[in-house]
Tab-separated table of C-alpha atoms in Angstrom:
chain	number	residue	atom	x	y	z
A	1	UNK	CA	0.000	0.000	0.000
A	2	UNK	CA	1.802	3.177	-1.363
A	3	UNK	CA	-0.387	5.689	1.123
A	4	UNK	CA	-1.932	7.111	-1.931
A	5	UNK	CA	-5.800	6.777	-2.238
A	6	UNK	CA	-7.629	7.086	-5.485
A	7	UNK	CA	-11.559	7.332	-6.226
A	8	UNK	CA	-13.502	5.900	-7.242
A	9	UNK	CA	-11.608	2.761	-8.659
A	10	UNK	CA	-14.160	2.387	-11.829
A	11	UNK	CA	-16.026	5.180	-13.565
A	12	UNK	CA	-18.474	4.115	-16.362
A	13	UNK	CA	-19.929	6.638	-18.171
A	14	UNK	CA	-21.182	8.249	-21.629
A	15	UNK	CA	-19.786	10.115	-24.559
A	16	UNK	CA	-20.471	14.048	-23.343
A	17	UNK	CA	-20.418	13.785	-20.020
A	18	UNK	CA	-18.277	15.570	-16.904
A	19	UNK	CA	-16.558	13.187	-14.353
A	20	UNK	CA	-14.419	14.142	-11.433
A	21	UNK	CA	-11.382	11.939	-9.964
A	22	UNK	CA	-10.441	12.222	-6.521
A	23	UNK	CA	-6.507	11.801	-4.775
A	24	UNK	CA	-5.662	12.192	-1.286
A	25	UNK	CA	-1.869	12.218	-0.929
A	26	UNK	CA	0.204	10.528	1.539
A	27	UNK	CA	0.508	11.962	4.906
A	28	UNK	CA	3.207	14.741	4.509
A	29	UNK	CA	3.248	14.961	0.966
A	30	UNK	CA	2.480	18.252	-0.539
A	31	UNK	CA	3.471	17.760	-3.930
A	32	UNK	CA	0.430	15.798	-6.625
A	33	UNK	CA	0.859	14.279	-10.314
A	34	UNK	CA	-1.357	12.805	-12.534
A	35	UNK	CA	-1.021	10.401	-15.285
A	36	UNK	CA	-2.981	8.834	-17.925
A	37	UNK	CA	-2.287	5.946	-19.189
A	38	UNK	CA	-3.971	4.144	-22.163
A	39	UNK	CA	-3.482	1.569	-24.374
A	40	UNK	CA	-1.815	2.881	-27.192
A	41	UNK	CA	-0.015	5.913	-25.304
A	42	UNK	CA	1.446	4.579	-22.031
A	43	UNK	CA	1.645	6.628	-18.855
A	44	UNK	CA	1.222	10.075	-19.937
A	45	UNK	CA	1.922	12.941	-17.322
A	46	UNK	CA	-1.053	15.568	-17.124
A	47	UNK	CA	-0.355	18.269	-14.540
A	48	UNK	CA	1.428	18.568	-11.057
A	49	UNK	CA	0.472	20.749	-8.083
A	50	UNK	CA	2.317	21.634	-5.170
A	51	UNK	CA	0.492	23.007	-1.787
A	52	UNK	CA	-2.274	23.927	-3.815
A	53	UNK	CA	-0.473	25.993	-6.977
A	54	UNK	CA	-0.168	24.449	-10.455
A	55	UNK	CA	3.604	23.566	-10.662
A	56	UNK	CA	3.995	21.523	-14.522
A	57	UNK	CA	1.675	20.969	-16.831
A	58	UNK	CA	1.933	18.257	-19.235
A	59	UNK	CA	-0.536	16.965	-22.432
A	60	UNK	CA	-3.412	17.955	-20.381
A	61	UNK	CA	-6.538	18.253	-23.033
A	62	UNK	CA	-8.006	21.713	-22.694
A	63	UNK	CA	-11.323	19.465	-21.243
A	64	UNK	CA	-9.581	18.167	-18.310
A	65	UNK	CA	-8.280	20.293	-15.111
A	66	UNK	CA	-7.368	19.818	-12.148
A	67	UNK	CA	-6.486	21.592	-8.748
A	68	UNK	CA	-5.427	21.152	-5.258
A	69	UNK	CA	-7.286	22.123	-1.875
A	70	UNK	CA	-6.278	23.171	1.118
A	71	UNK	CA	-6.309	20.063	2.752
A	72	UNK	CA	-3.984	18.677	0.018
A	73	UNK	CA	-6.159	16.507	-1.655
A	74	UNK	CA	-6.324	16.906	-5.475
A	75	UNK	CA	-9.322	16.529	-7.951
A	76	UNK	CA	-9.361	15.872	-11.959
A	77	UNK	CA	-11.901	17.171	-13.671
A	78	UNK	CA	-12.631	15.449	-17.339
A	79	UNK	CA	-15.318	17.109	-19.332
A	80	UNK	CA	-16.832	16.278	-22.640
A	81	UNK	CA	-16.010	12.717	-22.529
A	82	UNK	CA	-14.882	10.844	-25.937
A	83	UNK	CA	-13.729	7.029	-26.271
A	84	UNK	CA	-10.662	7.954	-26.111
A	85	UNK	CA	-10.502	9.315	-22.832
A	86	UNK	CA	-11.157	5.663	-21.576
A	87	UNK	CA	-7.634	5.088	-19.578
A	88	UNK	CA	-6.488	4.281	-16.290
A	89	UNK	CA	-5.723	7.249	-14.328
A	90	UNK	CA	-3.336	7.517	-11.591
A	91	UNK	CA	-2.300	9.916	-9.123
A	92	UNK	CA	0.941	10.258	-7.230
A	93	UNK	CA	2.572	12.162	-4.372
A	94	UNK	CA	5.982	13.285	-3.142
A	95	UNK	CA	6.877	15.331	-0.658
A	96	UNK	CA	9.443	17.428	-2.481
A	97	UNK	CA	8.165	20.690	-4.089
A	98	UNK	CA	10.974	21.810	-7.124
A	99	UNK	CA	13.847	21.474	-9.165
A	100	UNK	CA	15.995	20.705	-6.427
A	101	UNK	CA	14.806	17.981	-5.157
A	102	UNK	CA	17.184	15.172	-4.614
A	103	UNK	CA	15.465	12.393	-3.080
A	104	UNK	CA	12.036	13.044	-4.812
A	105	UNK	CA	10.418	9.984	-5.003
A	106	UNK	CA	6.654	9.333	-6.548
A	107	UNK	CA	4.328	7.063	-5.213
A	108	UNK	CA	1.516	6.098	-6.945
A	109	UNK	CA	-2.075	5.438	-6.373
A	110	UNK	CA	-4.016	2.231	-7.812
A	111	UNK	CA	-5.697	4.470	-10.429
A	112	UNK	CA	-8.903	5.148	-11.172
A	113	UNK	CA	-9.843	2.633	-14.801
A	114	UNK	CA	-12.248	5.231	-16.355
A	115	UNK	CA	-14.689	3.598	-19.284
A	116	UNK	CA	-16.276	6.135	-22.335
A	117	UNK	CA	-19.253	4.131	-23.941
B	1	UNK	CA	8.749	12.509	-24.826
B	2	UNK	CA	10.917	10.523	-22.807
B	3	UNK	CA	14.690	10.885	-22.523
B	4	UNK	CA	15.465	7.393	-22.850
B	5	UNK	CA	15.373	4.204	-24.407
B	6	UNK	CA	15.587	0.471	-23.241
B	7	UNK	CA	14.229	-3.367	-25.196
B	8	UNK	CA	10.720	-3.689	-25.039
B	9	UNK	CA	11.146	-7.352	-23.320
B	10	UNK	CA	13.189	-9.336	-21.764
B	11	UNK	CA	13.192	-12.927	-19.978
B	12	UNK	CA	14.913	-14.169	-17.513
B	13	UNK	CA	15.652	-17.491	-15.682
B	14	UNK	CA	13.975	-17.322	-11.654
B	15	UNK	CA	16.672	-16.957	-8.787
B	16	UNK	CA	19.262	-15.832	-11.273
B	17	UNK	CA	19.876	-11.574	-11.594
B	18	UNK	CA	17.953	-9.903	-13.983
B	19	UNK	CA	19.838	-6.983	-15.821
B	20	UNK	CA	17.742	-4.506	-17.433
B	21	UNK	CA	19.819	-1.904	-19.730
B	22	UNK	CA	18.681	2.075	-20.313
B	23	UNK	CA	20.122	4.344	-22.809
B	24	UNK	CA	19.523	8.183	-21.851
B	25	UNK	CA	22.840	9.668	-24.225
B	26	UNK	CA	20.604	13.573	-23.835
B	27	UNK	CA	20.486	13.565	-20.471
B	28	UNK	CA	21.504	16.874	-18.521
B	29	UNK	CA	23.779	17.300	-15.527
B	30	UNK	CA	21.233	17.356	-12.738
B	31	UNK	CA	18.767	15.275	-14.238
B	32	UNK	CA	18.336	11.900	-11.996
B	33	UNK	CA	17.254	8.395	-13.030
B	34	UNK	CA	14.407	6.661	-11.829
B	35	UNK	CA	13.536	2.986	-12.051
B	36	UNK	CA	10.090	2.076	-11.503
B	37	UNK	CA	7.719	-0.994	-12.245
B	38	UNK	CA	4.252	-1.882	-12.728
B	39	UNK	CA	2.948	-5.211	-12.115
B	40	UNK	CA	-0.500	-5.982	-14.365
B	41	UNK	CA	-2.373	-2.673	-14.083
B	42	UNK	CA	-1.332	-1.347	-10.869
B	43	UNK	CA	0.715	1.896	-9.714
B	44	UNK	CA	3.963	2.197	-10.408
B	45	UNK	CA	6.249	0.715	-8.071
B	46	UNK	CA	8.979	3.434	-6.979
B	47	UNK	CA	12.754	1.021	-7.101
B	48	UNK	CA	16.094	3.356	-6.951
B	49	UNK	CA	17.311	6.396	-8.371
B	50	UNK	CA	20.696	8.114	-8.799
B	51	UNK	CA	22.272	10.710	-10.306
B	52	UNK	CA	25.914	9.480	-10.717
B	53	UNK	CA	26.938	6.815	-8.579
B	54	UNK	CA	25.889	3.624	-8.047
B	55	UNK	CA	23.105	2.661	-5.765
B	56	UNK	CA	21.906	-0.408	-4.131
B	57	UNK	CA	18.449	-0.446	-1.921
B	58	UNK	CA	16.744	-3.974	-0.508
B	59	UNK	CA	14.984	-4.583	-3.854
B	60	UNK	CA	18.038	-3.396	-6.580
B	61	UNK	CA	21.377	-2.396	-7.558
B	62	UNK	CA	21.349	0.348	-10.091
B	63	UNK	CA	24.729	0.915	-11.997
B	64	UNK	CA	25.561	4.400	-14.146
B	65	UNK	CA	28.162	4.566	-16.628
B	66	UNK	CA	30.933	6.965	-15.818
B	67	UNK	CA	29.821	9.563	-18.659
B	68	UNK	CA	25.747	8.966	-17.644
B	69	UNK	CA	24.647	8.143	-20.716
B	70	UNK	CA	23.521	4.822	-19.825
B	71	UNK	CA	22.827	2.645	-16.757
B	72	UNK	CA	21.695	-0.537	-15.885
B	73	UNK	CA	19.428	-1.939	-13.002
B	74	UNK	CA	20.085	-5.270	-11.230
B	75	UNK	CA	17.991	-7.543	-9.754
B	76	UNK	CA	19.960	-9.935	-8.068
B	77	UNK	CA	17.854	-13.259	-7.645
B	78	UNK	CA	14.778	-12.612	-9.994
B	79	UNK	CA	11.742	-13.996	-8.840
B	80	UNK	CA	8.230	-15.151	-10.589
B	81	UNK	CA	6.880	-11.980	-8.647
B	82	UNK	CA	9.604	-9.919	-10.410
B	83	UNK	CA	7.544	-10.517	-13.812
B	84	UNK	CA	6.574	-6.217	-14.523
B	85	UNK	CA	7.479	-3.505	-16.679
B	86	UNK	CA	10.218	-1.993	-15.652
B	87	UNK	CA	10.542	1.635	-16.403
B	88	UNK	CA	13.435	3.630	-16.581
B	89	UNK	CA	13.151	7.051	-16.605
B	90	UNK	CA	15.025	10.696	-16.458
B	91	UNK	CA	13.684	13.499	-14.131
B	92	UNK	CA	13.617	16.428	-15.821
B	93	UNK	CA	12.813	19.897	-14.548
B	94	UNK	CA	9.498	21.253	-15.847
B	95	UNK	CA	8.063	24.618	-15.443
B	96	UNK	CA	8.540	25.134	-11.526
B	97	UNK	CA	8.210	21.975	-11.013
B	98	UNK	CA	9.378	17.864	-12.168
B	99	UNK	CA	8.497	16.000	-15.084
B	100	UNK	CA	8.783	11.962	-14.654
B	101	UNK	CA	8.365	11.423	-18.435
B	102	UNK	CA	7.673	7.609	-18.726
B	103	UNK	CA	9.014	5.192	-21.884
B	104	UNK	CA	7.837	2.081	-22.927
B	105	UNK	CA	9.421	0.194	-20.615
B	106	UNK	CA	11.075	-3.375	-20.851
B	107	UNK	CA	8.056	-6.147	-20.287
B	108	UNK	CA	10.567	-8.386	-17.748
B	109	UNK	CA	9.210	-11.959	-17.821
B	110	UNK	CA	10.541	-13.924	-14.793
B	111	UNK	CA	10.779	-17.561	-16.267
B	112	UNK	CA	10.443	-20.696	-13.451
């Protein structure tokens, strides 16, 4: 068990419609990541946040955002569903916040297997 | 994309080490490499990182040429539970923040 807690662990849903995937952190870590990863494309990095502020942003559609709370727990917001957005998606945490960081280490949530029909 | 480049598979015989190879000939001064693995379709699996010398944790030895452009991660007695992806990858600074770009991976198949 990496610390890292993802939900919900399936999402089935339509073409068009708005879904929202939820990450709490491990205790201590400030720093959040999320990945896609499909078939076809691997694990594709989306966006990171640290202590609530947007810190990289990766291939992150224009439909999907994300942000972090207060509390540290982070939320990704897809909208307009297509097919193609059917993926696993995974969250990680560290605790370190920047370029710096030596011992940065992710850890990874069991994802969140999100279905398009 | 990612930085680097390893086989897509490998196999190896159980209980004897497993040596997965990584080419990452760009990579910059500060940037660090990161071994991870994914078993079936769970999480990533955090297993060593370094940025010049050699390390070696409880699950791996990891190995970096002298000029960086390569490296190599050990697994010393391979077991059927070893059988993952095994992703090597080069931390890259991003905006204010990190970018673990991911590869392919090489699809390890631990062999009884």
């Amino acid at each position: 068990d990496s610390g890292v807690t993802q939900t919900p662990k399936h999402l089935i849903t339509a073409t068009g419609q708005r879904v929202t995937l939820r990450c709490s952190p491990r205790s201590g870590d400030l720093s959040v990541y999320w990945y896609q990863q499909s078939l076809d494309q691997g694990l594709q990095f989306l966006i990171q946040y640290y202590n609530g502020e947007e810190r990289a942003k990766g291939n992150i559609l224009e439909r999907f955002s994300a942000q972090q709370f207060p509390d540290l727990h982070s939320e990704l917001n897809l909208s307009s569903l297509e097919l193609g957005d059917s993926a696993l998606y995974f969250c990680a945490s560290s605790t370190s916040p920047g370029a710096d960081a030596t011992n940065e280490k992710l850890f990874f949530g069991s994802g969140t297997q999100l279905s398009v029909l | 994309d990612a930085k680097t480049t390893q086989p897509p598979s490998m196999d190896c015989a159980e209980g004897r080490a497993a040596n997965l190879p990584c080419n990452h000939s760009t990579i910059s001064g500060n940037e660090y490499v990161y071994w991870y693995r994914q078993i079936h379709s769970q999480g990533p699996q955090y297993i060593i990182h370094g940025l010049k010398n050699n390390e070696t944790n409880e699950m791996a030895s990891l190995i970096i040429t002298e000029d960086r452009k390569s490296s190599t991660l050990i697994l010393p007695h391979a077991t059927l539970r070893d059988t993952a992806v095994y992703y090597c990858i080069v931390r890259v600074p991003h905006n204010y923040g990190q970018n673990f770009v991911f590869g392919p991976g090489t699809r390890l198949s631990v062999l009884p």
